[in-house]
């Protein structure tokens, strides 16, 4: 049986800002229907790697291909959910408008959405359980509801690769279950998913895990590389992986200045 080509391929990849290397020698291959979890503290290089994958930052050196080409050339085939959003828009936007932006990324802002697009938008709202919020102003929604809107926007892209930065931030237990099912559905249809997370159980459920601490601590199948020793080196704390159910989320103390550009530069 012929192995599928990698949707994302990184070899001896150095990432960072201008000439400052944040993480060196990143290596992995991710194929259709597979998921990669990035684990690490704020400032460890997770967001820098995600921005490099979607073409917002150029690789400093090494190899990186996304869907067979350079990230800048294939970015329209990706969906990117960043960690930080602002609902303080000059023009008030409804939740529906935000999800629609996922389809305008396909057609351009002046493009016309057709019935296929509208069906995807409605489906994405339904999948995240927020159809009833569609006509609500985004700024009036809670933080968790807003996050579900942005996840729905990413789903509406119907992308070949989803790149998600802390997607479960602000989600309650019920919303997390909805998100996890949506992710399983995306993988089942053949999408590749890269997710930055503090949730050890989520990382264990991914095809691959990449542990970062401004260097690569470990990369490979989560249940092989996520060990107490690797987590200690990554987070500086001891985590009991024998606890059942696991449900361990690493919560950091410093969230006052949690912008990745401030931490990772």
XYZ file of C-alpha atoms in Angstrom:
265
model
C 0.000 0.000 0.000
C 1.448 3.347 -1.080
C 1.887 5.836 1.753
C 0.102 9.159 1.292
C 2.342 12.183 0.731
C 2.697 14.492 3.713
C 0.263 17.403 3.955
C 2.882 19.161 6.086
C 6.587 18.379 5.916
C 9.254 19.985 8.105
C 12.926 19.002 8.076
C 15.687 20.758 10.023
C 13.336 23.749 10.204
C 14.486 26.820 12.145
C 11.757 29.307 13.075
C 11.743 32.754 14.652
C 11.642 36.470 13.936
C 14.079 38.099 11.514
C 17.408 36.546 12.498
C 16.410 35.469 16.026
C 15.848 31.716 16.158
C 13.074 30.717 18.572
C 13.115 26.959 17.884
C 15.621 25.042 15.783
C 15.608 21.696 13.994
C 11.842 21.085 13.893
C 11.064 17.865 12.031
C 7.762 16.090 11.350
C 5.517 14.738 8.595
C 1.740 15.005 8.898
C -0.622 13.338 6.444
C -4.287 13.662 5.542
C -6.521 12.601 8.415
C -3.730 13.021 10.984
C -3.357 15.488 13.845
C -0.359 17.133 15.498
C -0.458 18.615 19.007
C 2.005 21.335 19.993
C 2.645 21.373 23.737
C 4.621 23.955 25.672
C 4.483 27.003 27.888
C 3.721 30.498 26.639
C 6.840 31.650 24.832
C 7.949 28.108 23.979
C 7.559 28.629 20.224
C 4.091 27.162 19.607
C 2.532 30.272 18.100
C 5.702 31.058 16.152
C 5.543 27.606 14.560
C 1.844 27.974 13.749
C 2.433 31.363 12.114
C 5.247 29.846 10.079
C 3.015 26.984 8.925
C 0.357 29.394 7.626
C 2.844 31.734 5.941
C 2.653 34.687 8.333
C 6.326 34.221 9.211
C 8.998 32.986 6.800
C 11.106 29.990 7.817
C 14.590 31.104 8.833
C 16.147 27.980 7.311
C 15.428 24.333 6.621
C 12.599 22.700 4.704
C 8.877 23.406 5.058
C 6.174 22.402 2.611
C 2.436 22.688 3.155
C 0.207 20.779 0.732
C 3.182 20.363 -1.564
C 4.245 24.008 -1.753
C 5.549 26.947 0.221
C 3.121 28.141 2.935
C 2.641 31.519 1.241
C 1.494 29.721 -1.915
C -0.966 27.339 -0.271
C -2.384 29.483 2.557
C -5.812 29.746 0.875
C -6.202 25.997 1.393
C -5.672 26.352 5.153
C -7.859 27.525 8.027
C -6.051 29.410 10.799
C -7.567 30.108 14.205
C -5.280 32.476 16.077
C -5.194 32.721 19.847
C -6.261 36.349 20.067
C -9.331 38.035 18.623
C -10.945 41.405 19.059
C -14.712 41.986 19.083
C -14.236 45.767 19.216
C -14.993 46.259 15.539
C -15.510 49.639 13.914
C -18.684 48.204 12.394
C -20.699 45.935 14.717
C -20.651 42.355 13.455
C -23.088 39.570 14.140
C -21.861 36.058 14.846
C -23.148 35.031 11.410
C -20.975 37.701 9.749
C -17.865 36.347 11.465
C -18.556 32.781 10.330
C -19.238 34.049 6.800
C -15.715 35.477 6.737
C -14.522 31.880 6.555
C -16.085 31.592 3.108
C -14.956 35.043 1.932
C -11.409 33.802 2.486
C -12.173 31.443 -0.407
C -13.831 33.985 -2.725
C -12.288 37.303 -1.688
C -14.091 40.120 0.130
C -15.821 41.219 -3.080
C -16.817 37.688 -4.023
C -20.408 36.478 -3.970
C -21.409 33.602 -1.729
C -23.593 30.927 -3.289
C -25.936 28.329 -1.821
C -23.017 25.933 -1.215
C -21.297 28.592 0.892
C -24.458 29.408 2.821
C -25.034 25.721 3.540
C -21.475 25.389 4.893
C -21.980 28.453 7.077
C -25.247 27.124 8.510
C -23.691 23.693 9.018
C -20.685 25.167 10.848
C -22.914 27.146 13.198
C -24.945 23.999 13.867
C -21.859 21.856 14.460
C -20.666 24.260 17.151
C -24.146 24.476 18.695
C -24.522 28.222 18.112
C -27.220 28.471 15.438
C -29.410 30.389 17.888
C -26.642 32.974 18.315
C -26.226 33.682 14.595
C -27.915 37.090 14.659
C -26.442 38.208 17.969
C -23.765 40.935 17.958
C -20.419 39.263 18.584
C -19.413 41.768 21.234
C -22.466 40.829 23.313
C -21.483 37.157 23.511
C -19.461 35.617 26.316
C -15.826 34.746 25.734
C -16.647 31.063 25.357
C -19.452 31.793 22.893
C -17.146 34.019 20.856
C -14.563 31.240 20.726
C -17.194 28.861 19.356
C -18.003 31.440 16.669
C -14.348 31.594 15.617
C -14.082 27.799 15.563
C -17.204 27.733 13.359
C -15.480 30.223 11.048
C -12.527 27.825 10.724
C -14.884 24.907 10.037
C -16.671 26.912 7.343
C -13.413 27.163 5.411
C -13.669 23.398 4.632
C -9.871 23.544 4.545
C -7.409 20.769 3.818
C -5.353 21.792 6.852
C -6.650 23.365 10.083
C -4.156 25.261 12.238
C -5.616 26.030 15.670
C -3.960 28.063 18.429
C -5.446 27.246 21.861
C -8.925 26.546 20.412
C -10.433 25.367 23.714
C -9.574 28.587 25.552
C -12.694 29.767 27.375
C -14.786 26.710 26.491
C -16.799 24.955 29.184
C -17.024 21.166 29.374
C -20.041 20.926 27.080
C -18.515 23.191 24.448
C -15.269 21.224 24.601
C -17.160 18.026 23.767
C -18.757 19.788 20.791
C -15.339 21.013 19.632
C -13.773 17.561 20.026
C -16.520 15.971 17.921
C -16.067 18.641 15.240
C -12.343 17.890 15.182
C -12.983 14.155 14.816
C -15.303 14.907 11.904
C -12.651 17.062 10.207
C -10.075 14.295 10.517
C -12.572 11.729 9.211
C -13.123 13.756 6.031
C -9.348 13.797 5.453
C -8.253 17.147 6.844
C -4.951 17.482 8.694
C -5.067 19.330 12.017
C -2.328 21.132 13.932
C -3.379 22.329 17.384
C -1.499 24.179 20.106
C -2.812 23.015 23.461
C -2.156 22.850 27.190
C -4.483 19.833 27.499
C -2.396 16.682 27.923
C -5.342 14.386 27.142
C -6.015 16.215 23.873
C -2.351 15.817 22.956
C -2.430 12.101 23.771
C -5.384 11.711 21.415
C -3.502 13.296 18.493
C -1.549 11.274 15.946
C 1.672 13.102 16.836
C 2.794 15.375 19.651
C 5.580 17.951 19.529
C 6.825 19.166 22.921
C 8.485 22.588 22.835
C 10.484 24.705 25.276
C 12.238 27.054 22.833
C 13.720 23.814 21.560
C 12.265 20.471 20.531
C 11.934 18.284 23.627
C 10.303 15.352 21.840
C 8.241 14.548 18.758
C 6.343 11.392 17.874
C 3.154 9.501 18.777
C 1.757 11.143 21.890
C 1.521 7.995 23.966
C 5.195 7.332 23.283
C 6.748 10.776 23.749
C 4.498 12.313 26.429
C 6.297 11.000 29.487
C 6.696 12.477 32.980
C 10.331 13.222 32.136
C 9.454 15.036 28.900
C 6.666 17.013 30.604
C 9.018 18.008 33.419
C 11.493 19.360 30.877
C 8.691 21.092 28.961
C 6.719 22.674 31.818
C 9.072 22.458 34.789
C 6.508 20.564 36.854
C 5.810 16.903 37.600
C 2.600 15.518 36.071
C 1.149 12.149 37.082
C 0.138 10.386 33.870
C -1.269 7.425 35.818
C -4.166 9.528 37.110
C -7.483 8.231 35.719
C -9.242 9.904 34.079
C -6.273 12.021 33.064
C -7.952 15.348 32.269
C -4.777 17.300 32.981
C -4.618 20.832 31.662
C -1.454 22.772 32.416
C -2.466 26.220 33.641
C 0.258 28.833 33.672
C 0.438 31.564 36.256
C 1.445 34.374 33.913
C -1.493 35.253 31.705
C -1.313 39.028 32.058
C 0.856 39.428 28.987
C -0.150 36.385 27.016
C 0.431 37.652 23.480
C 2.754 35.270 21.638
C 4.637 38.097 19.947
C 5.512 39.537 23.352
C 6.637 36.196 24.763
C 8.329 34.635 21.793
C 10.342 37.448 20.315
